[in-house]
XYZ file of C-alpha atoms in Angstrom:
435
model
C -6.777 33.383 30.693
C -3.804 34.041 28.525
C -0.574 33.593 30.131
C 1.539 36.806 30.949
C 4.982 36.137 29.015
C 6.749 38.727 31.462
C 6.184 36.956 34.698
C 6.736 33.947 32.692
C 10.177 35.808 32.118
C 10.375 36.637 35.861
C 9.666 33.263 37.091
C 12.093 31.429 34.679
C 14.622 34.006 34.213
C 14.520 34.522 30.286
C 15.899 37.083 28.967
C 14.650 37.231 25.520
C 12.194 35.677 23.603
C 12.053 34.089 19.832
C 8.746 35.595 18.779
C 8.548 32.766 15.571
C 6.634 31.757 12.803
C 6.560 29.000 10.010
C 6.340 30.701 6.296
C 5.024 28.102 3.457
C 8.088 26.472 2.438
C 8.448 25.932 5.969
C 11.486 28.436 6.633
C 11.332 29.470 10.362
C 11.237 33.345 11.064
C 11.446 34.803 14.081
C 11.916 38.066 16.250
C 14.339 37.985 19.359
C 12.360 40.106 21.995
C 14.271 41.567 25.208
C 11.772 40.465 28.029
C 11.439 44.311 29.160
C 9.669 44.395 25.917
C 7.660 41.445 25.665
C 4.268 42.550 27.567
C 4.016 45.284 24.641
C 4.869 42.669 21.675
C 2.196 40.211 23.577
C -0.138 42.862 23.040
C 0.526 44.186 19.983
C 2.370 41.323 17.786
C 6.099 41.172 16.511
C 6.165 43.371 12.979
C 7.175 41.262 10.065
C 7.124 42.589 6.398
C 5.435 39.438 4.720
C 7.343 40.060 1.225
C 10.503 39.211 2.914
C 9.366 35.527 3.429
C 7.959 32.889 1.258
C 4.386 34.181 1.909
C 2.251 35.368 -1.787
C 2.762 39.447 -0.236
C 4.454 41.960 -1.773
C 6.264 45.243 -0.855
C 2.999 47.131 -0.552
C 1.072 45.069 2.021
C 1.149 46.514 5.544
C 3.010 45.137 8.484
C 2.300 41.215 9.564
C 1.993 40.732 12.840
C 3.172 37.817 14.662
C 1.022 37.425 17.825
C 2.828 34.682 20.425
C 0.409 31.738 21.522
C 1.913 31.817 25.024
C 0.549 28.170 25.764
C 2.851 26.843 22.950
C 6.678 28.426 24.847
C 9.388 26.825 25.135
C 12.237 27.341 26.986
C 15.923 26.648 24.892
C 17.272 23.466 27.325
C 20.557 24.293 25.870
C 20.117 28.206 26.419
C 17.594 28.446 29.053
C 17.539 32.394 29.116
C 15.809 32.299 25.797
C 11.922 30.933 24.978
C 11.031 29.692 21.828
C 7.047 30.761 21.199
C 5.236 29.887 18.442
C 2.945 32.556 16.534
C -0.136 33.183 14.800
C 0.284 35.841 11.785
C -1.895 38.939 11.785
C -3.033 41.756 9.236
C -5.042 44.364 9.777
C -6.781 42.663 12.822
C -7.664 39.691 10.848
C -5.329 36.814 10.620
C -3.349 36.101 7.668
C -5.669 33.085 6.064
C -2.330 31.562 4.258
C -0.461 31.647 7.512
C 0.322 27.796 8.014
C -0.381 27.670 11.918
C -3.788 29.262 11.270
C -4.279 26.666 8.656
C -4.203 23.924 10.756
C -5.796 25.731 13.797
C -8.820 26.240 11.136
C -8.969 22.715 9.914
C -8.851 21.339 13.367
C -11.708 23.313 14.434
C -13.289 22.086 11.760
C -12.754 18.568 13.403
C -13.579 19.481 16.827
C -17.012 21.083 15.583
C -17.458 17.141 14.087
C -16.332 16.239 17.654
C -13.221 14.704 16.571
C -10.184 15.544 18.138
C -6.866 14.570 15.965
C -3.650 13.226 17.390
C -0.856 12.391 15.642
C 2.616 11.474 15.845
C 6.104 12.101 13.350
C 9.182 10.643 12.845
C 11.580 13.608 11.882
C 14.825 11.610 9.963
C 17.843 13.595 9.446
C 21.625 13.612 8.295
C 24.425 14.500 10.581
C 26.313 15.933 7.792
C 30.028 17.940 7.451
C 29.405 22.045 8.283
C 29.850 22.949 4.769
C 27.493 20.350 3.786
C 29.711 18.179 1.437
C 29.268 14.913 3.049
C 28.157 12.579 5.844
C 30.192 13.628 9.255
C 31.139 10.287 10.226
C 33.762 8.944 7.453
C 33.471 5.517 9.580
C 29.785 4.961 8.063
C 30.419 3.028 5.030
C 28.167 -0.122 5.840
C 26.002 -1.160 2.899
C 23.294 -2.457 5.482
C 23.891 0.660 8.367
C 20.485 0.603 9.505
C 20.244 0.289 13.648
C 24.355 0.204 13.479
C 25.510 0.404 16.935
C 29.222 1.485 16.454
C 27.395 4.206 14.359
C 24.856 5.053 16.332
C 27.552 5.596 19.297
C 30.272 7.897 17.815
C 27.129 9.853 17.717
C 26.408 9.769 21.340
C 26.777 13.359 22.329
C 24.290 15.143 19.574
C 22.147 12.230 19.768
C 21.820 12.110 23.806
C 21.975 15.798 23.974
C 18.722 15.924 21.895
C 16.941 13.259 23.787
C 17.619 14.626 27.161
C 16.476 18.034 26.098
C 13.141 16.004 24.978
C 13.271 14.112 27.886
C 13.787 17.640 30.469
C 10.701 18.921 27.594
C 8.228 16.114 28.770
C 7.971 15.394 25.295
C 8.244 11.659 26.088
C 11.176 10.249 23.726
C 11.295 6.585 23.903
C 13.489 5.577 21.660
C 16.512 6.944 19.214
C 18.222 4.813 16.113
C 20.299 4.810 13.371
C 18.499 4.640 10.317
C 18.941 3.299 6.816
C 21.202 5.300 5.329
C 25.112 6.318 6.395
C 24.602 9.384 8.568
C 20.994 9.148 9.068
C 19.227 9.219 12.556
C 15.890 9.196 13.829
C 14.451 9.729 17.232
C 10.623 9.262 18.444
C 8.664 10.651 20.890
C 5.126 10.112 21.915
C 2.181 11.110 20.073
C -0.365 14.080 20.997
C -2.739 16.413 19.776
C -2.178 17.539 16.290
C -1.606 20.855 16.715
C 1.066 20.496 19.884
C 2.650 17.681 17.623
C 3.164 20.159 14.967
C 4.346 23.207 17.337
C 7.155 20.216 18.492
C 7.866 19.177 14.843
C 9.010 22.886 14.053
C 10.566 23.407 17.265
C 12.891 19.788 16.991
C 13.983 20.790 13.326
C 15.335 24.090 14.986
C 16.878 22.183 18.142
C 18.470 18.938 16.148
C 20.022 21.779 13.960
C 21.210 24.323 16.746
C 22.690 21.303 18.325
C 24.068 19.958 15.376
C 25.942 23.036 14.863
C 27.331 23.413 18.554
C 29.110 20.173 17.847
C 30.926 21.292 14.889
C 28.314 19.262 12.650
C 25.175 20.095 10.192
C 21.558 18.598 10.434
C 19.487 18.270 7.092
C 16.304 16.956 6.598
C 16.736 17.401 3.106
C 14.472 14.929 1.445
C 17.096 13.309 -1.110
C 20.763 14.886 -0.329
C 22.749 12.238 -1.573
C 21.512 10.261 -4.750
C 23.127 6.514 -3.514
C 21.219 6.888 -0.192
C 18.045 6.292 1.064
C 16.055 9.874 1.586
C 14.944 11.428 4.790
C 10.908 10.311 5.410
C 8.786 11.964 7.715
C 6.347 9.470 8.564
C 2.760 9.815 10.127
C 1.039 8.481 12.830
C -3.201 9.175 13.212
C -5.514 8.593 14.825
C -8.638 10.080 15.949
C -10.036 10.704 19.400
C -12.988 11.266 21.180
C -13.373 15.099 22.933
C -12.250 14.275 26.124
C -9.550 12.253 24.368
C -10.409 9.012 26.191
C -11.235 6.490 23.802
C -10.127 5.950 20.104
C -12.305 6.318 17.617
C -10.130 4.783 14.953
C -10.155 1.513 17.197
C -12.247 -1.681 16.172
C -11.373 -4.678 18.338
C -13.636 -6.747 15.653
C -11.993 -5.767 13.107
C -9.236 -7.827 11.482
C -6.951 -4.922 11.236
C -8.106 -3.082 14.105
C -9.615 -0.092 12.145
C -13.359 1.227 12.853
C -15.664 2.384 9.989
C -14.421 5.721 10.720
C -10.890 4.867 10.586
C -11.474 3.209 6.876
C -13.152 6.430 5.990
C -10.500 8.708 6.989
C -8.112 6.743 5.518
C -10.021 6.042 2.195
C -10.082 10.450 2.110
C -6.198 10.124 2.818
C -5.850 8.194 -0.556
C -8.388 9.160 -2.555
C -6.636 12.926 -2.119
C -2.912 11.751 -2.425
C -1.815 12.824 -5.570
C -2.858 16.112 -4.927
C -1.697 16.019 -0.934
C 2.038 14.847 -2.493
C 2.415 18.688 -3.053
C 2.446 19.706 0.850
C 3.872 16.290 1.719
C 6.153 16.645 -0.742
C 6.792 20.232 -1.190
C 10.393 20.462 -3.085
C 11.930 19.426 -6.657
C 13.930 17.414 -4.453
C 11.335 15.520 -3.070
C 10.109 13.847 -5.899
C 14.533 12.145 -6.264
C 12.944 10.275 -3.463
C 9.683 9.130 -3.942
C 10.819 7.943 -7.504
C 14.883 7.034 -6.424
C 16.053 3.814 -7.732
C 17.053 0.927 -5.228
C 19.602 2.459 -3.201
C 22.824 0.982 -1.394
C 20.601 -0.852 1.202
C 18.673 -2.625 -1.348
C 15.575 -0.448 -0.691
C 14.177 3.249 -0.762
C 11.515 2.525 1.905
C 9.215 5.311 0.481
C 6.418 4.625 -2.071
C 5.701 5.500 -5.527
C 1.983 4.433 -5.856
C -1.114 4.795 -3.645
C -1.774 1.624 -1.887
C -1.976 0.932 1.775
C -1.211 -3.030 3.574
C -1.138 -4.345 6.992
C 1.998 -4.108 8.837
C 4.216 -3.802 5.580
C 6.396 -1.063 5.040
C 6.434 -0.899 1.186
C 2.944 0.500 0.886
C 1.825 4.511 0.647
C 0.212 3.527 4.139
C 0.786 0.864 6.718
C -1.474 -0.123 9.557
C 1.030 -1.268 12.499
C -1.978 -2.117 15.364
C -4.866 -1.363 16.085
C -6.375 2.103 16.145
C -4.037 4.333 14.039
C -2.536 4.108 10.536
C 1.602 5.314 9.425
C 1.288 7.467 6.549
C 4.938 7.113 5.033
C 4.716 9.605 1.644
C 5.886 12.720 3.821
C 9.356 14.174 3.752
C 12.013 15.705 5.887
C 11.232 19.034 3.891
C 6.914 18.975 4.557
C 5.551 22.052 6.562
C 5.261 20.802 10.280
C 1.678 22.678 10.127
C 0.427 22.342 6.295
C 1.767 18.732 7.034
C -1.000 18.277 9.601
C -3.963 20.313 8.149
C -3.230 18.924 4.863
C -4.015 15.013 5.867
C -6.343 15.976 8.523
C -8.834 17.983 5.642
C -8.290 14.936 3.235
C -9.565 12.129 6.274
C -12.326 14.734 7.062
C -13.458 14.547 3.232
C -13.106 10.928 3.471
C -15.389 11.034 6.794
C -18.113 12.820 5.357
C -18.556 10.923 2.105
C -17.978 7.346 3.708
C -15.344 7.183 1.157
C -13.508 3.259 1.149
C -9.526 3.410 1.214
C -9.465 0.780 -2.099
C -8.298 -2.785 -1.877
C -5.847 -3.778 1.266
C -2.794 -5.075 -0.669
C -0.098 -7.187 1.368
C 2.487 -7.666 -1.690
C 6.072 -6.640 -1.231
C 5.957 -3.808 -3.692
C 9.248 -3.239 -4.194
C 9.694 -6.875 -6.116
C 5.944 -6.856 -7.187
C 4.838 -3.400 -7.986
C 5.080 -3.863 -11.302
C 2.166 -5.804 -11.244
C -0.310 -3.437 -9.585
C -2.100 -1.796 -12.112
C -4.955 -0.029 -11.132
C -3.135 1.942 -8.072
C -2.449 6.009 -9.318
C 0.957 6.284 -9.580
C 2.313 9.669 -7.215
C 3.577 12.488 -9.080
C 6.683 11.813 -10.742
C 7.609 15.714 -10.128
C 6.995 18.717 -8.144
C 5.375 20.239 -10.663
C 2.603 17.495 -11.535
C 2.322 17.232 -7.703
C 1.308 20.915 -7.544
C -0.768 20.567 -10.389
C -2.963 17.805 -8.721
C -3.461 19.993 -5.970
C -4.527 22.584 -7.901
C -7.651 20.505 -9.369
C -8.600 19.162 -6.129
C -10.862 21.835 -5.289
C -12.454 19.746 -2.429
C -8.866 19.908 -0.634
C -7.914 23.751 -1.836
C -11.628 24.493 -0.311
C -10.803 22.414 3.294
C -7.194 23.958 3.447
C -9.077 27.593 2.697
C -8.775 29.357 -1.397
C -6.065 31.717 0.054
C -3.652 29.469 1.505
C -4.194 26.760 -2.165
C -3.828 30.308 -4.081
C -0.623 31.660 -2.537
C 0.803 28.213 -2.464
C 0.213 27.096 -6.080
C 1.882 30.628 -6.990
C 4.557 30.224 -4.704
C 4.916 26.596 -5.609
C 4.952 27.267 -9.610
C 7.139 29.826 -9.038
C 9.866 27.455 -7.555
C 9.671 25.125 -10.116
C 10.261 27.383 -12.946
C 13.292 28.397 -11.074
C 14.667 25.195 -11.246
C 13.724 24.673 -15.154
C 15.248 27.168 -16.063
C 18.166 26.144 -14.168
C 21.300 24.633 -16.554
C 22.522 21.423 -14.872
C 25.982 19.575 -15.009
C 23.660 16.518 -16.474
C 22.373 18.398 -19.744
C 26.294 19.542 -20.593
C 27.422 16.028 -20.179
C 23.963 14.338 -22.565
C 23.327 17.133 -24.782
C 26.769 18.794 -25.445
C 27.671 17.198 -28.486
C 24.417 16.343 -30.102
């Protein structure tokens, strides 16, 4: 039965509530909804026009609805008279197949008719930047090794506790919060759980590590490469697969030397066999690809990848298996769609499921000081615009995802990078001026 949002407002004493959806470039839009008024929107949708966002619409098409999924609320910790409700896009009583939400909703019941249920897990890292974006907040930063940095990590206290105890009043399970390798850069964890609820708390921590940010005088980015000396915000991975009832792990293998079933190897052989052309949603900006392919940076390292490969518990490889029963997936960044994020590797491991496909050689080299000699591995995309090329000729990924969504995207996509081609930069005055 679906929940009734007004004596949801009743019982918790909202007031209003964010009707909200995630566009493809992963912009969060959203109506604010008076709770006299929300039985009605429950019922018939928030109106969007679909031009005004990144979504392939134009003037013409008629109004998008946004229809709340009640089950996915939540209530602002910092603002507790406002809910936060996540929504599934509608047109003309069908729902809007390039919608990201319904994208993954559609891939995962693809899984569960497979009888797989998908969990996963992310690790969202972010700057705590100056409000008008400029520099790193804390001028106090400046060690060449600041990864885990205590002092650091403390003059941050208040934004950094004031997230995690939201999390914490959230049930979301936070169990741990650090400092991470670059100046100004945090992380914070919290437990792993079905794909689509991890997703729906991606999208919703973005918007609270941000909202907090700014009530402290500071700016959150998870800008995948905003300065060029430091090392870029990642947005690793965690997977796994579970059975229905979501009691046993079907990725575990206590036989096996790494801990991995058959199935696990499959789904991750799928993962790389489709990760040139999954670089484009896990990697969906011209920024992205300044850090995939940085140079070392201040700390010595970039800790993402530039080639496909995958190792044991090493952390210069595409993908890492830490234990038993789950791999890290570390080519996302801070700017991937929470929800194409998800549907996009859980349609590759399906593919690599269903044709028993093999992941490639395990590789335990330290590829940052011997990468150069792997050289049968693809190399990623060394742009945005290669990246969205690859996807565009994996039709077996376009077809999982659904034609619409791989249509509307590539568009959207090419559209972006011509933008920035045609953009003059500071770099071509200073090379090509006097030629």
């Amino acid at each position: 039965m679906t929940q009734c949002l007004a004596q949801v407002a009743k019982d918790r004493g909202i007031r209003y509530f964010m009707i909200s959806f995630t566009d493809l470039f992963g912009f969060q839009r959203a109506k604010l909804v008076p709770a006299a008024a929300i039985a009605d929107i429950q019922k018939d949708g928030a109106g969007f026009a679909g031009f005004a966002t990144w979504l392939d619409m134009t003037p013409a098409h008629p109004d998008m609805l946004a229809m709340a999924d009640a089950p996915g609320l939540v209530q602002l910790p910092w603002k507790p008279e406002v809910a936060w409700v996540p929504a599934d896009c509608v047109m003309d009583n069908k729902t809007v197949a390039q919608s990201p939400r319904v994208v993954l909703k559609n891939v995962l019941a693809k899984a569960a008719e497979q009888g797989f249920r998908v969990k996963t897990g992310v690790e969202c890292e972010y700057f705590l930047i100056n409000a008008d974006g400029s520099a790193i907040s804390d001028s106090m930063d400046l060690a060449s090794k600041p990864c885990y940095d205590q002092q650091a990590l403390m003059r941050r206290y208040d934004v950094i506790s004031e997230i995690c105890d939201y999390m914490q009043e959230l049930g979301w399970g936070p169990y741990q919060n650090d400092h991470e390798d670059a100046n100004g850069q945090f992380e914070m964890n919290w437990a792993f759980d079905d794909a689509l609820k991890t997703a729906d708390r991606h999208s919703f921590f973005k918007y609270m590590v941000k909202s907090v940010a700014e009530k402290h005088g500071l700016r959150a980015t998870f800008m995948p490469k905003p300065f060029a000396n430091l090392t870029g915000n990642g947005c690793h991975v965690h997977i796994s697969v579970w059975s229905p009832d979501g009691a046993a792990n079907t990725f575990a293998d206590a036989t096996d030397e790494m801990g991995l079933s058959q199935q696990g190897y499959n789904f991750l052989g799928g993962i790389m066999q489709h990760a040139t052309g999954l670089a484009a949603i896990t990697n969906p900006t011209v920024n992205s690809y300044k850090r995939i392919n940085a140079p070392r940076t201040i700390s010595g390292a970039t800790w993402s990848p530039n080639s496909v490969t995958w190792t044991g518990n090493n952390r210069t490889h595409m993908v890492r298996v830490p234990g038993a029963g789950r791999f890290e997936f570390r080519l996302p960044d801070g700017a991937a769609n929470p929800y194409l994020l998800q549907a996009a590797i859980i349609a590759a491991g399906l593919d690599g499921i269903a044709r028993n496909a093999h992941p490639g050689p395990r590789l335990d080299i330290d590829m940052y000081q011997e990468g150069h000699t792997v050289t049968d591995a693809p190399r990623l995309p060394l742009n945005l615009l290669d990246a969205v090329r690859a996807f565009e000729s994996d039709t077996t990924l376009k077809a999982s995802l659904g034609e619409e969504l791989a249509s509307a995207y590539v568009k959207l996509k090419t559209g972006e990078w011509n933008g920035y081609a045609s953009h003059l930069t500071q770099w071509e005055r200073e090379h090509t001026l006097d030629v």
